[in-house]
Backbone as a chain_set.jsonl record, in Angstrom:
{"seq": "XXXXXXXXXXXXXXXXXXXXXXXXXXXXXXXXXXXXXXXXXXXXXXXXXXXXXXXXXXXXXXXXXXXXXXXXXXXXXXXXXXXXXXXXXXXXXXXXXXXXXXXXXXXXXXXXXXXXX", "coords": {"N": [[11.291, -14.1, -21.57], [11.301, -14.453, -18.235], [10.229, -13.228, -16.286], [8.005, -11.44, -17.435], [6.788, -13.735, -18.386], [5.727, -14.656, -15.69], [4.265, -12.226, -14.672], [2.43, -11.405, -16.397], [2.883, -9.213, -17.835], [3.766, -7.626, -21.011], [7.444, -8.223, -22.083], [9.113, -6.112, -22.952], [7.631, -3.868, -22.268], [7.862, -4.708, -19.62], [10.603, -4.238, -19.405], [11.324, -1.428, -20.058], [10.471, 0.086, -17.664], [12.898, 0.75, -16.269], [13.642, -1.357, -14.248], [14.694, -4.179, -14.584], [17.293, -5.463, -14.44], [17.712, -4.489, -11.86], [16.198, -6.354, -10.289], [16.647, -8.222, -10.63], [19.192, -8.486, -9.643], [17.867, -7.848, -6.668], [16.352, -10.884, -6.48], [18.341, -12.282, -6.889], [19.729, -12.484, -5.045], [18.409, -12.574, -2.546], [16.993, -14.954, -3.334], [19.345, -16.376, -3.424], [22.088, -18.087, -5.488], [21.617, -20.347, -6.552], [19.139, -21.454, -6.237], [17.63, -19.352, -7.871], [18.956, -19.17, -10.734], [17.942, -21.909, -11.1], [15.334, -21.04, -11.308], [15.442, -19.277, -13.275], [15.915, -21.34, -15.275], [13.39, -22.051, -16.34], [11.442, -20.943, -17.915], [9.587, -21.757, -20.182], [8.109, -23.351, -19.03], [4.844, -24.147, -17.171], [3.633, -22.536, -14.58], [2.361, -23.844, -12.368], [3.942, -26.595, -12.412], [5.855, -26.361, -10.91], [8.127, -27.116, -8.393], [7.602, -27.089, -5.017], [9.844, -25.401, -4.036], [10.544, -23.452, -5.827], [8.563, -22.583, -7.048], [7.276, -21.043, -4.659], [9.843, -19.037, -5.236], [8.981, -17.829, -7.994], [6.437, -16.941, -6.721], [7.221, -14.791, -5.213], [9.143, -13.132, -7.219], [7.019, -13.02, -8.618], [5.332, -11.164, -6.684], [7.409, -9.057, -6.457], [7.504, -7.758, -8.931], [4.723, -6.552, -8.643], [4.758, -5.046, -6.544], [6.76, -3.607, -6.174], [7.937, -4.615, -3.56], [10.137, -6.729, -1.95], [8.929, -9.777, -0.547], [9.969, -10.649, 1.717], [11.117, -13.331, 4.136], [12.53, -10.55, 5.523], [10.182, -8.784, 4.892], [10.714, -5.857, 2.087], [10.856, -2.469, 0.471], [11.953, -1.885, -2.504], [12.853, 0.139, -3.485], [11.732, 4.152, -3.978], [11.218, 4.252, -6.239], [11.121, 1.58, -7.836], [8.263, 1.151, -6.361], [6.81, 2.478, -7.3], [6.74, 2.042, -9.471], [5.019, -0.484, -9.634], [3.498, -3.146, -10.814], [1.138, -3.174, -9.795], [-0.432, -0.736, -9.592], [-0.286, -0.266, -12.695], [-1.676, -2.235, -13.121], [-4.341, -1.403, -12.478], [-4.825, 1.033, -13.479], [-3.818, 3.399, -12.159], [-2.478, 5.838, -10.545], [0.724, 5.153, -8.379], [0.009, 5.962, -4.83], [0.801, 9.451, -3.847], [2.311, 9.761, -5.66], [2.004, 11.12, -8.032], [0.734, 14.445, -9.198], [-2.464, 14.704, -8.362], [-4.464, 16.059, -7.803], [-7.53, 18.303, -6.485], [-10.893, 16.168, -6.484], [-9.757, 14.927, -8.507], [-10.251, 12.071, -8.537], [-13.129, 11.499, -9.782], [-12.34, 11.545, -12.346], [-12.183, 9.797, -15.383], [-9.355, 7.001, -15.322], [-6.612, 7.287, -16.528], [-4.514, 5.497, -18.819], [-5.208, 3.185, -19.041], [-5.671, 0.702, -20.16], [-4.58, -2.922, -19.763], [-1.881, -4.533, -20.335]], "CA": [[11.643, -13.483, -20.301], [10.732, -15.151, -17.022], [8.93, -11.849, -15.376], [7.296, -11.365, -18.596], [5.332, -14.843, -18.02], [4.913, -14.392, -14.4], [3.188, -11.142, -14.447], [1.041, -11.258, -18.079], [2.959, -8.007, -19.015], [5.218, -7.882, -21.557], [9.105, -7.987, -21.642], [9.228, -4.434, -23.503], [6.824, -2.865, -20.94], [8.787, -4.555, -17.966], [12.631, -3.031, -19.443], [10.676, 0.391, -20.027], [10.408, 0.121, -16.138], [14.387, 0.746, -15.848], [13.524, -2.165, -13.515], [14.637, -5.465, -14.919], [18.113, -5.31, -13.726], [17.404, -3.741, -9.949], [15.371, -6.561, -9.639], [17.337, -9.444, -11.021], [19.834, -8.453, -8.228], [17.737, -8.562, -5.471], [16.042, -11.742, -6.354], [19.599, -13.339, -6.9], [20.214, -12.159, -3.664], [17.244, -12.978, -1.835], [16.638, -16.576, -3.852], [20.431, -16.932, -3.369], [22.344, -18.083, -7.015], [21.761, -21.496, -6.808], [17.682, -21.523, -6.261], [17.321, -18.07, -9.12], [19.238, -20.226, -11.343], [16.908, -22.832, -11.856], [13.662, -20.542, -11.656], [15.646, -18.542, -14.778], [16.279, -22.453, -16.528], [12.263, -22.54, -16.404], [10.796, -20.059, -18.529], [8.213, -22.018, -20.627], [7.285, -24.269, -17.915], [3.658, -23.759, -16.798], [4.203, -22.178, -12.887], [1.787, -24.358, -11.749], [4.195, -27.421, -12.645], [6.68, -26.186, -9.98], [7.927, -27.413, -7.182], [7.233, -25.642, -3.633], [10.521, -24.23, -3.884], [10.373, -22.999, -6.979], [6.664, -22.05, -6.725], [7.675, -19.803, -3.753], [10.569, -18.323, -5.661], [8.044, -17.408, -8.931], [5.521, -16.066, -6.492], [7.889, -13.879, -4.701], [9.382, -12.445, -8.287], [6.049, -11.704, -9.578], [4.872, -10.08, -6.348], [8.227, -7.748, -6.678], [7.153, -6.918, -9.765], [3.588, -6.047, -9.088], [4.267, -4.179, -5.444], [8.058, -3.169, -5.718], [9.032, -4.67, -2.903], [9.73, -8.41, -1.784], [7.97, -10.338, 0.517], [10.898, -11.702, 3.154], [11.367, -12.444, 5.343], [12.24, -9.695, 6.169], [10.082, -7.761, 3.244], [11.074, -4.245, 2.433], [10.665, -1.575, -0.712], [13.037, -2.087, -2.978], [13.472, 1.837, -3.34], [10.566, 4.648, -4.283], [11.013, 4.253, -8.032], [10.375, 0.279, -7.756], [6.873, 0.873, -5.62], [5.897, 4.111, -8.09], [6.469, 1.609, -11.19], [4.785, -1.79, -8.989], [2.717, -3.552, -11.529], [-0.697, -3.266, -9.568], [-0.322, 0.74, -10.014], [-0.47, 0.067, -13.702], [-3.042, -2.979, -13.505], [-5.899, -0.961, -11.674], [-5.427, 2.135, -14.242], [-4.141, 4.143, -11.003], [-0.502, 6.404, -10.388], [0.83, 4.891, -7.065], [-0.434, 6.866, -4.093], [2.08, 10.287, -3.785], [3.507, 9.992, -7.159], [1.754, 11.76, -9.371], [-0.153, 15.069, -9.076], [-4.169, 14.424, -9.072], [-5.744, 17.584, -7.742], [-9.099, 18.227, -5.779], [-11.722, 16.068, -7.717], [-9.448, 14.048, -9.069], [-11.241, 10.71, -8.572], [-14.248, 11.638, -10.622], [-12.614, 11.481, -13.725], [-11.559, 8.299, -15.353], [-7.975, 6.897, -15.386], [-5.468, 7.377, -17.668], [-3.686, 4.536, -18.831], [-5.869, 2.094, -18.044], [-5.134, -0.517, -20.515], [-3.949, -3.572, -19.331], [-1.696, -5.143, -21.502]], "C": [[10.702, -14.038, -19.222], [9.752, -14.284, -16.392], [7.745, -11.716, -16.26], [6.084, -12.506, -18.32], [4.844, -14.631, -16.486], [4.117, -13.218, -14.104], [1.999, -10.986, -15.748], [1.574, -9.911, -18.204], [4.208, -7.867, -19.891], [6.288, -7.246, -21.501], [9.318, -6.197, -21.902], [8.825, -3.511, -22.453], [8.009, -3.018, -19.415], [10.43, -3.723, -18.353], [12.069, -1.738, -19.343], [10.546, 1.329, -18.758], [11.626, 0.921, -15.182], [14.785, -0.748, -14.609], [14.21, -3.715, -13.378], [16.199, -5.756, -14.282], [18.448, -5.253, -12.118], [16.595, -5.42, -9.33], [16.039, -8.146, -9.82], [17.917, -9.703, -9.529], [19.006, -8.815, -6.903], [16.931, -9.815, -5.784], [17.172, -13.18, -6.687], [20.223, -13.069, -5.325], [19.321, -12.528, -2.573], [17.253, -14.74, -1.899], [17.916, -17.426, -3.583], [20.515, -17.937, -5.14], [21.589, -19.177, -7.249], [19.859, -21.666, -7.373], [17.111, -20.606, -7.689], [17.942, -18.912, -10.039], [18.07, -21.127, -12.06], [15.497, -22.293, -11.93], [13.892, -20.048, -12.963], [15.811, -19.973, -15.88], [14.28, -22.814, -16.947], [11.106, -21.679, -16.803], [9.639, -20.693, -19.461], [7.443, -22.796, -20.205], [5.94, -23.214, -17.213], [3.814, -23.655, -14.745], [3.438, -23.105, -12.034], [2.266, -26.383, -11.735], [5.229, -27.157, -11.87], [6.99, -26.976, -9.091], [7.918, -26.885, -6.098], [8.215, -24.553, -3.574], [10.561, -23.545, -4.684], [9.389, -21.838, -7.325], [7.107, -20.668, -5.719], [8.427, -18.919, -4.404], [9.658, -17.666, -6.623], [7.389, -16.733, -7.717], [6.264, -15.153, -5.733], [8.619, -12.63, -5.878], [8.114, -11.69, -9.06], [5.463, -10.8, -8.153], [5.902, -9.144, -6.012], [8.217, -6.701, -7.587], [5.602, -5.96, -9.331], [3.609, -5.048, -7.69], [5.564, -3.298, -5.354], [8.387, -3.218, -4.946], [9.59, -6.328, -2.489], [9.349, -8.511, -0.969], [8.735, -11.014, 1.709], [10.807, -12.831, 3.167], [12.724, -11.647, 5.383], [11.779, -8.711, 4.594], [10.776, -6.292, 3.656], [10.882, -3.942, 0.673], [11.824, -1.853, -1.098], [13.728, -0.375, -2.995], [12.069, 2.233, -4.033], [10.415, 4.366, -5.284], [10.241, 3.143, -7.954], [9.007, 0.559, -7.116], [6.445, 1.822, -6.677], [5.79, 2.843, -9.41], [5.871, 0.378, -11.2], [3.818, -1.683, -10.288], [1.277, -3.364, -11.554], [-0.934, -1.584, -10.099], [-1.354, 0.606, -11.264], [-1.766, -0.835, -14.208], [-4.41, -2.436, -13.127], [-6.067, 0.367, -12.407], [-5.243, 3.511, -13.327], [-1.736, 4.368, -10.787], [-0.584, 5.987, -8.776], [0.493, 6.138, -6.101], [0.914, 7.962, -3.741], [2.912, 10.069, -4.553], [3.094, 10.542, -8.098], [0.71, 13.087, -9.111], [-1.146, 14.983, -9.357], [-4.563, 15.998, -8.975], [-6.922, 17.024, -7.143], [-10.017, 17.937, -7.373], [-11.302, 15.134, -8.865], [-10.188, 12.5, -9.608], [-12.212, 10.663, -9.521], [-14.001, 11.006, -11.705], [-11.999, 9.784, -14.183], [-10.124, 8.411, -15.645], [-7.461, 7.13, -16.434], [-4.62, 6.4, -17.769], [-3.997, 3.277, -18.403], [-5.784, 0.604, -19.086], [-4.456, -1.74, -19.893], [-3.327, -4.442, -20.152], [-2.06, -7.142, -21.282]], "O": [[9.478, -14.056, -19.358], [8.624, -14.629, -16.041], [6.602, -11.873, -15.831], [4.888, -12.298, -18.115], [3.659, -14.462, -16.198], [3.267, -13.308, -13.219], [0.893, -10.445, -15.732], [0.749, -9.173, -18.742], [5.38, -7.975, -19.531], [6.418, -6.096, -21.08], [9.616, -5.333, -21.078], [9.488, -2.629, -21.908], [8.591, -2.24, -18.658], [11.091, -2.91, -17.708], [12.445, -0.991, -18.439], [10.513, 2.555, -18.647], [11.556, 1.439, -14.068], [15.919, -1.053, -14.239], [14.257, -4.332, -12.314], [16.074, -6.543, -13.344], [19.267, -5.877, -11.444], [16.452, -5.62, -8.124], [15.789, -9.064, -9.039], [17.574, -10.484, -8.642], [19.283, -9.771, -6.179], [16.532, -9.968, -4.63], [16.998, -14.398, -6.721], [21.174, -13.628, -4.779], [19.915, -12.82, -1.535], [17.43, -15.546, -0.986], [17.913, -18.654, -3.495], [19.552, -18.339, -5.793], [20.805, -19.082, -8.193], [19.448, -21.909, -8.507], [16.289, -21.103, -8.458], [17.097, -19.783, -10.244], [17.527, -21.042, -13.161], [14.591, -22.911, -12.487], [13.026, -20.166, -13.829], [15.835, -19.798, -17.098], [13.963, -23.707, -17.733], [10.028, -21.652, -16.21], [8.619, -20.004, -19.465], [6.334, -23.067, -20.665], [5.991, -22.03, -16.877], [4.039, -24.559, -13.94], [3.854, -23.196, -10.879], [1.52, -27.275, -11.33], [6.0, -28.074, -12.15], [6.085, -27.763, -8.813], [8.416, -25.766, -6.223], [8.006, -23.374, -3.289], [10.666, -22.432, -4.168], [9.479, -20.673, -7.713], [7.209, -19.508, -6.12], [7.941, -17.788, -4.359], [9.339, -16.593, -6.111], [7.904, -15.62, -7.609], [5.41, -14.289, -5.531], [8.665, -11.442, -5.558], [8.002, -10.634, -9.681], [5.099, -9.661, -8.447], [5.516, -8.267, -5.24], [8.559, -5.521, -7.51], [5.469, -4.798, -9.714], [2.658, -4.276, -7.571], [5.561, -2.34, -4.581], [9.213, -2.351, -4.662], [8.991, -7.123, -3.213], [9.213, -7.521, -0.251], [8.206, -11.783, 2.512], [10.399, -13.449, 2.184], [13.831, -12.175, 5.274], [12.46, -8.213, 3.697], [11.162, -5.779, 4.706], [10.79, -4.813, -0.192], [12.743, -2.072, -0.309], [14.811, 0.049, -2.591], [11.314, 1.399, -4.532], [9.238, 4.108, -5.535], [9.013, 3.226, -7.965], [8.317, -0.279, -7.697], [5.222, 1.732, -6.782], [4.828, 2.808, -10.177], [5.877, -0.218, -12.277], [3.411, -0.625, -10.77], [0.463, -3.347, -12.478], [-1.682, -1.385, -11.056], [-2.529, 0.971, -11.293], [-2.569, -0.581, -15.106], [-5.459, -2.994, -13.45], [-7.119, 0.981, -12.228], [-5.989, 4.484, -13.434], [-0.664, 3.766, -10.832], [-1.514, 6.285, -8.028], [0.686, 7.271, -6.541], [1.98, 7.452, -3.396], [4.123, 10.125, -4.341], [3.756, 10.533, -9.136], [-0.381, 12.66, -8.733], [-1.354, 15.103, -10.564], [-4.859, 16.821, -9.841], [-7.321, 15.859, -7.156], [-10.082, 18.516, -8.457], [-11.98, 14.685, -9.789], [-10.505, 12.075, -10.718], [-12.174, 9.648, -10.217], [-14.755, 10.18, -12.22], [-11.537, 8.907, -13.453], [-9.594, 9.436, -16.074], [-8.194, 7.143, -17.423], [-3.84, 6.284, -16.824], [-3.378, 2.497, -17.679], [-5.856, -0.501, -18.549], [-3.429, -1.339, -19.345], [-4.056, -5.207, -20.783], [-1.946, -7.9, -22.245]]}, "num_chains": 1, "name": "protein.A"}
Protein backbone atom coordinates (compact mmCIF):
# COMPACT_ATOMS: atom_id res chain seq x y z
CA UNK A 1 0.00 0.00 0.00
CA UNK A 2 1.30 3.33 -1.24
CA UNK A 3 0.17 5.47 2.07
CA UNK A 4 1.50 2.74 4.07
CA UNK A 5 5.18 3.61 2.65
CA UNK A 6 4.65 7.25 2.60
CA UNK A 7 3.74 7.72 6.13
CA UNK A 8 5.91 4.68 8.09
CA UNK A 9 2.47 3.45 9.43
CA UNK A 10 1.11 0.47 8.53
CA UNK A 11 -1.64 -0.51 5.96
CA UNK A 12 -3.84 -2.21 8.85
CA UNK A 13 -3.51 0.89 11.10
CA UNK A 14 -4.24 3.27 8.04
CA UNK A 15 -7.84 1.01 6.96
CA UNK A 16 -8.63 1.02 10.86
CA UNK A 17 -8.82 4.86 10.13
CA UNK A 18 -12.17 4.25 7.97
CA UNK A 19 -9.93 6.60 5.95
CA UNK A 20 -8.33 4.86 3.04
CA UNK A 21 -11.14 5.23 0.69
CA UNK A 22 -12.22 9.12 1.62
CA UNK A 23 -8.90 9.78 0.79
CA UNK A 24 -8.20 7.88 -2.37
CA UNK A 25 -11.09 10.06 -3.75
CA UNK A 26 -9.89 13.22 -2.98
CA UNK A 27 -6.39 12.62 -4.08
CA UNK A 28 -7.84 11.22 -7.46
CA UNK A 29 -9.54 14.27 -7.57
CA UNK A 30 -7.10 16.70 -6.60
CA UNK A 31 -3.95 14.73 -8.51
CA UNK A 32 -6.55 14.32 -11.31
CA UNK A 33 -6.64 10.29 -12.73
CA UNK A 34 -3.96 10.49 -14.93
CA UNK A 35 -1.05 11.96 -12.41
CA UNK A 36 -2.69 9.40 -9.10
CA UNK A 37 -2.32 6.71 -11.53
CA UNK A 38 1.20 6.65 -11.87
CA UNK A 39 2.00 7.67 -8.11
CA UNK A 40 -0.33 4.26 -7.34
CA UNK A 41 2.08 2.26 -10.33
CA UNK A 42 5.05 3.30 -7.82
CA UNK A 43 4.76 1.66 -4.65
CA UNK A 44 8.26 0.14 -4.06
CA UNK A 45 10.05 2.90 -5.62
CA UNK A 46 12.19 4.84 -3.10
CA UNK A 47 10.17 8.58 -2.99
CA UNK A 48 13.22 10.16 -3.25
CA UNK A 49 13.65 8.62 -6.92
CA UNK A 50 10.62 10.69 -8.09
CA UNK A 51 10.13 13.07 -10.31
CA UNK A 52 8.94 16.75 -9.20
CA UNK A 53 5.63 15.81 -10.23
CA UNK A 54 5.36 12.88 -8.66
CA UNK A 55 7.39 14.01 -5.60
CA UNK A 56 4.72 16.76 -5.13
CA UNK A 57 1.90 14.30 -5.55
CA UNK A 58 3.60 11.73 -2.65
CA UNK A 59 4.18 14.73 -0.47
CA UNK A 60 0.74 16.02 -0.70
CA UNK A 61 -0.79 12.24 0.05
CA UNK A 62 1.33 11.78 2.98
CA UNK A 63 0.63 15.25 4.36
CA UNK A 64 -3.33 14.25 3.99
CA UNK A 65 -2.66 11.53 5.85
CA UNK A 66 -0.74 13.04 8.68
CA UNK A 67 -3.01 16.50 8.96
CA UNK A 68 -6.41 15.40 7.32
CA UNK A 69 -6.53 17.86 5.06
CA UNK A 70 -4.69 18.64 1.64
CA UNK A 71 -2.45 21.21 0.92
CA UNK A 72 -4.05 23.05 -2.46
CA UNK A 73 -4.22 25.04 -3.71
CA UNK A 74 -6.81 25.75 -2.38
CA UNK A 75 -6.11 23.48 0.98
CA UNK A 76 -9.07 22.60 3.09
CA UNK A 77 -10.10 19.74 5.91
CA UNK A 78 -11.16 16.97 4.41
CA UNK A 79 -14.05 16.67 7.10
CA UNK A 80 -13.68 16.53 11.23
CA UNK A 81 -13.20 12.76 11.33
CA UNK A 82 -10.11 13.02 8.75
CA UNK A 83 -8.27 15.93 11.06
CA UNK A 84 -9.37 13.87 14.54
CA UNK A 85 -7.66 10.63 12.88
CA UNK A 86 -4.48 13.03 11.05
CA UNK A 87 -1.42 10.96 11.54
CA UNK A 88 0.59 13.66 13.60
CA UNK A 89 -2.30 13.30 16.41
CA UNK A 90 -1.21 9.72 16.67
CA UNK A 91 2.67 10.38 16.04
CA UNK A 92 3.14 12.89 19.05
CA UNK A 93 1.09 10.41 21.51
CA UNK A 94 -1.66 13.34 21.58
CA UNK A 95 -5.91 13.19 20.79
CA UNK A 96 -6.35 16.06 18.21
CA UNK A 97 -7.18 19.32 19.95
CA UNK A 98 -11.35 19.17 20.80
CA UNK A 99 -11.70 15.55 20.28
CA UNK A 100 -11.29 13.87 23.12
CA UNK A 101 -12.16 14.72 26.75
CA UNK A 102 -8.80 15.62 28.87
CA UNK A 103 -9.97 17.40 31.99
CA UNK A 104 -8.24 20.10 34.27
CA UNK A 105 -4.60 18.73 34.72
CA UNK A 106 -4.71 16.82 32.00
CA UNK A 107 -1.24 17.59 30.59
CA UNK A 108 0.63 16.32 33.59
CA UNK A 109 -0.01 12.92 32.98
CA UNK A 110 1.59 10.97 30.24
CA UNK A 111 -0.07 10.06 26.89
CA UNK A 112 -1.89 7.29 26.04
CA UNK A 113 -1.12 5.64 23.00
CA UNK A 114 1.99 6.81 22.45
CA UNK A 115 3.57 4.14 20.49
CA UNK A 116 4.58 4.90 17.24
CA UNK A 117 4.30 2.21 15.02
Amino acid sequence: MLSAQLTGFDAEYLRATGLVEVYRAVAGEQLGTDRFERLLCEPDRPTGDLDGDLLDAARAVTHLWYTGSWPGPPPFVVSAHAYAQGLAWRAAGLAAPATAPAGYGSWAEQPTGTRVP
